[in-house]
PDB file of C-alpha atoms and ligand atoms in Angstrom:
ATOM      1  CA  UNK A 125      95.003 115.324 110.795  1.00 64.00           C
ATOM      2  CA  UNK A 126      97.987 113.400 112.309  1.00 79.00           C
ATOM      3  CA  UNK A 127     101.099 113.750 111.349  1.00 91.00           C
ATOM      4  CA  UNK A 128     104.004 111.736 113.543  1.00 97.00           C
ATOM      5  CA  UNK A 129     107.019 113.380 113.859  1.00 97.00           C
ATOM      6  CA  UNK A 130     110.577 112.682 112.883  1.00 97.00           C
ATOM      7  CA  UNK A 131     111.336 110.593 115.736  1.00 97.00           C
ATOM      8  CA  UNK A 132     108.562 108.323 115.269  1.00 98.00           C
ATOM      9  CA  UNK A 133     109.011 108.484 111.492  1.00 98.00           C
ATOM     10  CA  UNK A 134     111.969 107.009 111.932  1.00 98.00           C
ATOM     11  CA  UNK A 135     111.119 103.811 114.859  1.00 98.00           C
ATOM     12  CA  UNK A 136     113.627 106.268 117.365  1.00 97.00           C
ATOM     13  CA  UNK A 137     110.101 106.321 119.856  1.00 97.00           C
ATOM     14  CA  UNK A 138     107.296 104.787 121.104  1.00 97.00           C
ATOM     15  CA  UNK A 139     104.969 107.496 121.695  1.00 97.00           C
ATOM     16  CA  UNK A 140     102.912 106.847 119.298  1.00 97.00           C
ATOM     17  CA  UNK A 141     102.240 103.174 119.430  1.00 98.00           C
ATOM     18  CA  UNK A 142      99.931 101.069 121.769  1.00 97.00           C
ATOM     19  CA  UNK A 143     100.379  97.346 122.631  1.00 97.00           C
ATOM     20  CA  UNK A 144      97.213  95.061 122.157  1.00 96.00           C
ATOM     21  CA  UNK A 145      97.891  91.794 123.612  1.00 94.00           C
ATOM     22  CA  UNK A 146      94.489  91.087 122.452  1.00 92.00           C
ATOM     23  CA  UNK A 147      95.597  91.041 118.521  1.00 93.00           C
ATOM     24  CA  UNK A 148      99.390  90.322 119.183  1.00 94.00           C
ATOM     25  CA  UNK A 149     100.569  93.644 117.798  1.00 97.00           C
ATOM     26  CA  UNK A 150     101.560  97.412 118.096  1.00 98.00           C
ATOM     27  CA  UNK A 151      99.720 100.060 116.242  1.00 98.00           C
ATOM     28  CA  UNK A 152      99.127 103.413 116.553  1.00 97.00           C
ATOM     29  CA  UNK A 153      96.092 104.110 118.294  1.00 96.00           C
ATOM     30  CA  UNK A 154      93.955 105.030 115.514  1.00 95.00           C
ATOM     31  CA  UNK A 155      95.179 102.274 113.033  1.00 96.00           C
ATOM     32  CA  UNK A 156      94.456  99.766 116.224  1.00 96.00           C
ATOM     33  CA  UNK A 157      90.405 101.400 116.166  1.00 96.00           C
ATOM     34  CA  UNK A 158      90.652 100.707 112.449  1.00 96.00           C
ATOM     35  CA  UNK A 159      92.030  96.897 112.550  1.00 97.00           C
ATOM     36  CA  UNK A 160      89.534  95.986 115.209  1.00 96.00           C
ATOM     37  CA  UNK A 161      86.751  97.057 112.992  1.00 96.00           C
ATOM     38  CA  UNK A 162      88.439  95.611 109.831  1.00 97.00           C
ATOM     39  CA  UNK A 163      88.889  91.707 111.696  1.00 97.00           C
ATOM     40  CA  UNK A 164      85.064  92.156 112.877  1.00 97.00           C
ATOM     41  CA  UNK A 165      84.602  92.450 109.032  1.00 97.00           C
ATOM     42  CA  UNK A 166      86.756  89.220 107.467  1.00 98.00           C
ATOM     43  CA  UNK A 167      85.194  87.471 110.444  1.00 98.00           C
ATOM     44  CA  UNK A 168      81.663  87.761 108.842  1.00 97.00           C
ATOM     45  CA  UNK A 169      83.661  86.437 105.814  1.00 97.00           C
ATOM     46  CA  UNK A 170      85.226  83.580 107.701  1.00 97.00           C
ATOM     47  CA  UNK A 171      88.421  84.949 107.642  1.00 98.00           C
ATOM     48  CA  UNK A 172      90.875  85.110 110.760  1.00 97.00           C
ATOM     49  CA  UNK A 173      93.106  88.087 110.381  1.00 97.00           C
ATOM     50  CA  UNK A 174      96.256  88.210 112.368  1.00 96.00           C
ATOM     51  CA  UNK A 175      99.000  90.489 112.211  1.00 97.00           C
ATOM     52  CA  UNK A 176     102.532  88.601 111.787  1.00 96.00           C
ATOM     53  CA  UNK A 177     104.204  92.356 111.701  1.00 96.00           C
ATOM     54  CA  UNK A 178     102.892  95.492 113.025  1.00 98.00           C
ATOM     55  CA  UNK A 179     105.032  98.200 114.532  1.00 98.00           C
ATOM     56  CA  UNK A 180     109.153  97.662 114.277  1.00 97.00           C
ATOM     57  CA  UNK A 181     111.859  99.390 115.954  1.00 98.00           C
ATOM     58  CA  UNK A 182     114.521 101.463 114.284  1.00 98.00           C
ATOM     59  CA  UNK A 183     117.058  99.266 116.291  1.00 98.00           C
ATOM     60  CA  UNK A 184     115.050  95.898 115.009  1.00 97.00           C
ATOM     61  CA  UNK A 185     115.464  97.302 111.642  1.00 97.00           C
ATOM     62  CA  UNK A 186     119.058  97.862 112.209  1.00 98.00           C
ATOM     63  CA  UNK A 187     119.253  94.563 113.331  1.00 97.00           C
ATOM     64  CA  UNK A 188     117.999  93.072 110.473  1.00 96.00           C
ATOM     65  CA  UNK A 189     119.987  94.910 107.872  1.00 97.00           C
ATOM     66  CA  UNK A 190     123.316  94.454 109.788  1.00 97.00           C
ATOM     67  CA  UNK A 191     122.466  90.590 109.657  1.00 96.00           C
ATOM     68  CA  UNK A 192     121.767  90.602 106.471  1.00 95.00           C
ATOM     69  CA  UNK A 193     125.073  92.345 105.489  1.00 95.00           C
ATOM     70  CA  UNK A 194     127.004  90.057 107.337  1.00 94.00           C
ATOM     71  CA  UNK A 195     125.294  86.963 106.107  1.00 92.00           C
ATOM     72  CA  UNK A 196     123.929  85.908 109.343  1.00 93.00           C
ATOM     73  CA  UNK A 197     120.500  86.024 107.738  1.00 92.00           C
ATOM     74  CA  UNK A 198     120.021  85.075 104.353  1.00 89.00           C
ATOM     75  CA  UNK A 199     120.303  87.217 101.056  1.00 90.00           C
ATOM     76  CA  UNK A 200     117.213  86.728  98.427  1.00 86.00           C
ATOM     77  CA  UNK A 201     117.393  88.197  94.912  1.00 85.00           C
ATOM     78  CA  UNK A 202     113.997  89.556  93.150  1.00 81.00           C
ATOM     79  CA  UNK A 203     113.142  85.866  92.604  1.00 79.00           C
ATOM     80  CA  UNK A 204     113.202  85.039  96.343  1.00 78.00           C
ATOM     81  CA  UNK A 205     116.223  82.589  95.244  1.00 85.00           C
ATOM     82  CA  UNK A 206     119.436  82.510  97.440  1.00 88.00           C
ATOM     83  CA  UNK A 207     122.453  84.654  96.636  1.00 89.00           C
ATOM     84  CA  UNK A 208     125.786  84.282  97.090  1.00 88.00           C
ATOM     85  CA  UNK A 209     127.026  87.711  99.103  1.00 86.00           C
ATOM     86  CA  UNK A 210     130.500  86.325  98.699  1.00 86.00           C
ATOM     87  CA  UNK A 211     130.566  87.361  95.024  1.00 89.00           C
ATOM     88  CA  UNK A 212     128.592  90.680  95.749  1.00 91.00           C
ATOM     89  CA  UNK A 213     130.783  94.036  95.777  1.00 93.00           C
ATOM     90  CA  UNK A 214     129.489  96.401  98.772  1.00 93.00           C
ATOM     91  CA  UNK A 215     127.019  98.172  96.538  1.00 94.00           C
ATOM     92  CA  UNK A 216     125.716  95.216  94.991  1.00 94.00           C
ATOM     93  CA  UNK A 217     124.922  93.956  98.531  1.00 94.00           C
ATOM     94  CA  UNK A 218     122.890  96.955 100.209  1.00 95.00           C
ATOM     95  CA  UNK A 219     120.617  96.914  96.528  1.00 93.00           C
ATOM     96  CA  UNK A 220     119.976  93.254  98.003  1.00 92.00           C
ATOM     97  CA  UNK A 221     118.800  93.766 100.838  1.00 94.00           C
ATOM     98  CA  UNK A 222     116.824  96.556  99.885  1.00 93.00           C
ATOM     99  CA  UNK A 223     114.546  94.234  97.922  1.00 87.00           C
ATOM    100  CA  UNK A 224     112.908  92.542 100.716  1.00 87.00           C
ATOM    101  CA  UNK A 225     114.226  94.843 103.648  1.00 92.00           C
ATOM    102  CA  UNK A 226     113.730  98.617 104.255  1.00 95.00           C
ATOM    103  CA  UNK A 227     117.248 100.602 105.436  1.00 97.00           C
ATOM    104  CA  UNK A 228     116.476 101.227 109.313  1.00 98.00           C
ATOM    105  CA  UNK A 229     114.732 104.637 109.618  1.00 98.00           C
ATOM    106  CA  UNK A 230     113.024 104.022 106.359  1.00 97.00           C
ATOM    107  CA  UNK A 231     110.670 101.528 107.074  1.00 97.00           C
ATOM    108  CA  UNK A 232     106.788 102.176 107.043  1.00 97.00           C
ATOM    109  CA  UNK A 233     106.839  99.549 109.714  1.00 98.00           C
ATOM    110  CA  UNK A 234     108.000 102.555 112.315  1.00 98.00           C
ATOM    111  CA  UNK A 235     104.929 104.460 112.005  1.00 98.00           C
ATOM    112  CA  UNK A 236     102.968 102.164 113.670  1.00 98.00           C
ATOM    113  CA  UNK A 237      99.806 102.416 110.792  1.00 98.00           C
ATOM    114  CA  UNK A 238     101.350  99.062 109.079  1.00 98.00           C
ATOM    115  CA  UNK A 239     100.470  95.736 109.350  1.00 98.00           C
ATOM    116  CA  UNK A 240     101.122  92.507 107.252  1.00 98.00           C
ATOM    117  CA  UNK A 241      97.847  90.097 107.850  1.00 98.00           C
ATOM    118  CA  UNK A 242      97.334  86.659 107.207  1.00 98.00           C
ATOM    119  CA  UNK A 243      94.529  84.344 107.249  1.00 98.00           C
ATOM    120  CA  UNK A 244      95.037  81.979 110.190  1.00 96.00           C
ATOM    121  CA  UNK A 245      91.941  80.142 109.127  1.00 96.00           C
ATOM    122  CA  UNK A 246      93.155  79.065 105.893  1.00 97.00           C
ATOM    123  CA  UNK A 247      96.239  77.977 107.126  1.00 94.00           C
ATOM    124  CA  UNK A 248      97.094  74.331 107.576  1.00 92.00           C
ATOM    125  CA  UNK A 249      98.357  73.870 110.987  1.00 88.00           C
ATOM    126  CA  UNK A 250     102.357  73.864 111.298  1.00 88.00           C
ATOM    127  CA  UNK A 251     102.535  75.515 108.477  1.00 90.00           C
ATOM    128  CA  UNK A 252     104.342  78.775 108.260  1.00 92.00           C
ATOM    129  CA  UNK A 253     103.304  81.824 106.304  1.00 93.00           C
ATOM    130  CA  UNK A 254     106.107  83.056 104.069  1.00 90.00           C
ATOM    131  CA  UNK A 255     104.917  86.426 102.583  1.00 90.00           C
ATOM    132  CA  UNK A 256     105.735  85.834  98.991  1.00 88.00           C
ATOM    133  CA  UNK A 257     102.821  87.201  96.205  1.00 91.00           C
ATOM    134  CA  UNK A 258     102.296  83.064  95.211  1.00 93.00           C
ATOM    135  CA  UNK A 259     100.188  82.862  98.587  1.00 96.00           C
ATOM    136  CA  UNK A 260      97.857  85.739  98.201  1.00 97.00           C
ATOM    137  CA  UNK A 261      97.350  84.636  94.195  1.00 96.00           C
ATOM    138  CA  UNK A 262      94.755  82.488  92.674  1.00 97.00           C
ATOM    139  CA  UNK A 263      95.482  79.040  94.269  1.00 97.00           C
ATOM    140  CA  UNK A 264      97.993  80.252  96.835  1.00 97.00           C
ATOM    141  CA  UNK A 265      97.240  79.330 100.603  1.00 97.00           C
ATOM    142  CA  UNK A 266      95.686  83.120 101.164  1.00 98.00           C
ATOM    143  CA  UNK A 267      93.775  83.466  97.655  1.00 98.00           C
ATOM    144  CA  UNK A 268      90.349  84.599  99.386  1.00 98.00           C
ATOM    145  CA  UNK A 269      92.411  87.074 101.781  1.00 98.00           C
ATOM    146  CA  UNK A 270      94.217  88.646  99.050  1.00 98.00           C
ATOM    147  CA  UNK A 271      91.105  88.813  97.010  1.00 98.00           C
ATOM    148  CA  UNK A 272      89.329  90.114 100.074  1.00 98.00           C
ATOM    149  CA  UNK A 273      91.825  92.763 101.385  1.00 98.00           C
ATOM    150  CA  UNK A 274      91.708  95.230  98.234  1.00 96.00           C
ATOM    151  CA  UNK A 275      87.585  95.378  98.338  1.00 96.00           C
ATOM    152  CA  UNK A 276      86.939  95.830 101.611  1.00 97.00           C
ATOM    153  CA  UNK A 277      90.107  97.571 103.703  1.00 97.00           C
ATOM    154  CA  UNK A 278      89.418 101.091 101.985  1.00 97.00           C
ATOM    155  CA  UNK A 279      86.282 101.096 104.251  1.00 96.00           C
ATOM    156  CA  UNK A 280      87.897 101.211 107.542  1.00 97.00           C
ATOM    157  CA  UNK A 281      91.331 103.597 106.159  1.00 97.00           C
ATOM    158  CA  UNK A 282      93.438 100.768 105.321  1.00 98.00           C
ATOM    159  CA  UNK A 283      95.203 100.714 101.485  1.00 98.00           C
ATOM    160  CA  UNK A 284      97.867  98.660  99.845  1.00 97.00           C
ATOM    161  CA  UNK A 285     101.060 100.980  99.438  1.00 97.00           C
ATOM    162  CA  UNK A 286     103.291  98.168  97.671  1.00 95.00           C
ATOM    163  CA  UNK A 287     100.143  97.574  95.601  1.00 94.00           C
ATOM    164  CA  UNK A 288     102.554  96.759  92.541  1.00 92.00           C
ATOM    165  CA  UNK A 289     106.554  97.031  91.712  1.00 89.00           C
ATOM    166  CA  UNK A 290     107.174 100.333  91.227  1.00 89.00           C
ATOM    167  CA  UNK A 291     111.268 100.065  91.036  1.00 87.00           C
ATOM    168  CA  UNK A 292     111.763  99.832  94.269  1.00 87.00           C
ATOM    169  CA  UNK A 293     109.988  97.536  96.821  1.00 86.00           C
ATOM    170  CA  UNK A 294     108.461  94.150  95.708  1.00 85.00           C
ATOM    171  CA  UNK A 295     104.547  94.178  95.308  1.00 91.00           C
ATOM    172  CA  UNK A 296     103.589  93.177  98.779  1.00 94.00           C
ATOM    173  CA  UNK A 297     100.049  92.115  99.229  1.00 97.00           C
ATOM    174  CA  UNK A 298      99.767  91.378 102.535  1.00 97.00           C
ATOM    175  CA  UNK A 299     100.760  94.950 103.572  1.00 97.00           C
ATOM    176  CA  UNK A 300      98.084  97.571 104.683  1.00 98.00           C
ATOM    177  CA  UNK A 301      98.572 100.816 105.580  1.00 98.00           C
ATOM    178  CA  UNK A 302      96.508 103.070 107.763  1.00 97.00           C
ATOM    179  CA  UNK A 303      96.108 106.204 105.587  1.00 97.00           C
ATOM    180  CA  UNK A 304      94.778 108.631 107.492  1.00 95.00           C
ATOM    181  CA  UNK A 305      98.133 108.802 109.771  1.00 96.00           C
ATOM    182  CA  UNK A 306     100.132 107.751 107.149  1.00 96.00           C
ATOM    183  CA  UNK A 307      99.052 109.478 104.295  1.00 95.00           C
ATOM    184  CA  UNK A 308      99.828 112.910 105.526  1.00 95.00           C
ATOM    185  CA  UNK A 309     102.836 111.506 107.360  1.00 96.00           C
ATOM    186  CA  UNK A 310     104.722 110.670 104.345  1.00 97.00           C
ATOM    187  CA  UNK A 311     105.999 113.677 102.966  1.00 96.00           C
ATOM    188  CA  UNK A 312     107.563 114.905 106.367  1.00 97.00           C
ATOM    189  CA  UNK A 313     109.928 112.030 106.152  1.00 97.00           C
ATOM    190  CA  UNK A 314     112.419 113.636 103.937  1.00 97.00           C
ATOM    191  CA  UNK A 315     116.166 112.278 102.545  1.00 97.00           C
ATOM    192  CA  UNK A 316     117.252 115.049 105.315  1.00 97.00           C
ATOM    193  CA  UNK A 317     115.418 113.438 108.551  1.00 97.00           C
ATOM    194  CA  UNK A 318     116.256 109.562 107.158  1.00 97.00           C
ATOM    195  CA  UNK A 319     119.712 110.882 107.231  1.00 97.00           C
ATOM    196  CA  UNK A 320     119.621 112.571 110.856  1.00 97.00           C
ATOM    197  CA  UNK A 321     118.487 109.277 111.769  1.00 97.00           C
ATOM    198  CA  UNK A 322     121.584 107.350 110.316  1.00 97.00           C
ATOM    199  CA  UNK A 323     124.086 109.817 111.524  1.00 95.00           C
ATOM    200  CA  UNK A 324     125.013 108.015 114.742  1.00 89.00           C
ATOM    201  CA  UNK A 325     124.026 104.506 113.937  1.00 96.00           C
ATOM    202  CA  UNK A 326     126.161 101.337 113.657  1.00 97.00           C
ATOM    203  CA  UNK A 327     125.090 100.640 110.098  1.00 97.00           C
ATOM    204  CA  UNK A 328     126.676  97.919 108.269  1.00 97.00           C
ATOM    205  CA  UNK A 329     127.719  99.504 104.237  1.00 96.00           C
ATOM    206  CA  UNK A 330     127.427 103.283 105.461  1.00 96.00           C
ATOM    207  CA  UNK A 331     129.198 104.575 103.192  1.00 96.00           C
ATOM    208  CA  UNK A 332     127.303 103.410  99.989  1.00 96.00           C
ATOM    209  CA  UNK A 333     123.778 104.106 101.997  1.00 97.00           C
ATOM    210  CA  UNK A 334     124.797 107.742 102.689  1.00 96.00           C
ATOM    211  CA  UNK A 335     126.169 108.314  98.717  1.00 96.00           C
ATOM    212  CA  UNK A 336     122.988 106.900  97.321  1.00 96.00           C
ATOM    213  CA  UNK A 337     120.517 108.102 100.141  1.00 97.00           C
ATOM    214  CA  UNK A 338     118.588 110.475  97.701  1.00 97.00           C
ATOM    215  CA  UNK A 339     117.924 107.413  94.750  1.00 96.00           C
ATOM    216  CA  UNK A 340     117.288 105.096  97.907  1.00 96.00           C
ATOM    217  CA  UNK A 341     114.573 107.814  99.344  1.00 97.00           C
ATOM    218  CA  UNK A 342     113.084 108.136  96.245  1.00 96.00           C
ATOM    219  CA  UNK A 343     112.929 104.336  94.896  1.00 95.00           C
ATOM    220  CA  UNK A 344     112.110 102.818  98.911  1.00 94.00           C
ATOM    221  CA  UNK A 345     110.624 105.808 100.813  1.00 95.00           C
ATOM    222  CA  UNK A 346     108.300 107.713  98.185  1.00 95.00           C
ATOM    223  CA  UNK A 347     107.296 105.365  95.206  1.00 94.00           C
ATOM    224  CA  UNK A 348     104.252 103.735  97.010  1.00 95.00           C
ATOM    225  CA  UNK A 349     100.811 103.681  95.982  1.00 95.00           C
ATOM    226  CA  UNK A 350      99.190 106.641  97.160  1.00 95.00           C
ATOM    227  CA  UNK A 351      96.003 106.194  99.154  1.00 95.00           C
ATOM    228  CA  UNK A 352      92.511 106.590  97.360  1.00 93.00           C
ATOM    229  CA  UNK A 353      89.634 109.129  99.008  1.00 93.00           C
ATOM    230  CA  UNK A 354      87.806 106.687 100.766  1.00 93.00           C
ATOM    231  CA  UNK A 355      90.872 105.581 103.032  1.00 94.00           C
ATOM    232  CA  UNK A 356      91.987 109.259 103.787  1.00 93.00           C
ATOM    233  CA  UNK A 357      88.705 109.708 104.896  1.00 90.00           C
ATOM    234  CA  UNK A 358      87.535 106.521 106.712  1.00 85.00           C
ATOM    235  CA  UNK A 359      85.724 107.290 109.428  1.00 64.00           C
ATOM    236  CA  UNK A 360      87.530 107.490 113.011  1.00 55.00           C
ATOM    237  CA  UNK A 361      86.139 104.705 115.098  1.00 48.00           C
TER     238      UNK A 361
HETATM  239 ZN1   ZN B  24     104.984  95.003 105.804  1.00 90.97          ZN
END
């Protein structure tokens, strides 16, 4: 069983990710195994799966969130329409970004066992994938790959953590996970080790993250789907 420790938990390390120039991401070694045998699959299905996100940084993260907060990026609400962070008081603003963006250290995106996929065979060229639910849907742009995904990525470990909204992050179909790292992984990263992480970073609305760290652990970090048998127990390739 692998279990990553709080450093990788929390994006701080690279020691437990590989980069495959081949697939145009960075995965832990045993998710990579398991994504190789997974595109071999949606091949045979006429399906190109490519990773647009794989591994991320605690420092990306941080990026991200500190743009956000400053409005150099911009600010969705649970509709995906724009808001106004003008009229938003500080605590109003870090439960924005915390619908589409993880708080840096608490992303599932560190452990190197996620990976958001598209179809790059159903997609018209120029076009960009967004990752909103209307593409993976019944007459969205990735319909076959998000009717696909669910059947046939328990096989090789893969499940769907954000397999519907739970309170906290937005269903997220494009998202697999790599349970046998990240199954057993979850529960060592507690409120206490999300908050080590924090303590010396330069993070934009610290002062509402640290007073509502426990809710935001709870809601963000442990109300996922939790992975079936057959995942946990995929087969090491
Ligand atoms: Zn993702």
């Amino acid at each position: 069983m692998s279990v990553l420790n709080a450093e990788q938990l929390t994006g701080r390390v690279r020691s437990h990710v590989l980069d495959s120039p081949e697939f145009g991401c960075i995965l832990h070694p045993e998710a990579m195994a398991a994504f190789r045998g997974l595109r071999a699959a949606a091949a045979k299905s006429d399906i190109d799966l490519v990773a647009v996100s794989s591994f991320r940084s605690f420092e990306h993260q941080l990026t991200i969130w500190n743009d956000k907060f400053h409005g150099r990026r911009p600010l969705l609400d649970r509709d995906g329409s724009a808001l106004d962070r003008a009229v938003l008081a500080e605590a109003e603003l870090v439960r924005a970004i915390l619908l589409w963006s993880a708080l840096p250290g608490a992303s599932r995106h560190h452990w190197g066992t996620e990976i958001d996929l598209i179809d790059r065979a159903a997609l018209p060229s120029r076009q960009r994938p967004q990752l909103v639910p209307a593409e993976y849907a019944p007459g969205g742009v990735f319909e076959r790959l998000g009717a696909w995904l669910p059947q046939h990525c328990e096989g090789y470990g893969f499940f769907l953590p954000y397999d519907r909204d739970r309170g906290g992050v937005r269903p997220e179909p494009w998202h697999l996970s790599f349970a046998p790292v990240s199954g057993p992984s979850l529960p060592a990263l507690t409120a206490d080790v999300l908050a080590a992480a924090l303590a010396g970073a330069d993070l934009a609305g610290a002062g509402v993250v640290r007073r509502q760290l426990h809710d935001i652990h709870a809601r963000y970090v442990r109300a996922v789907s939790p992975p079936g048998a057959t995942a946990l127990a995929a087969v090491r390739l």
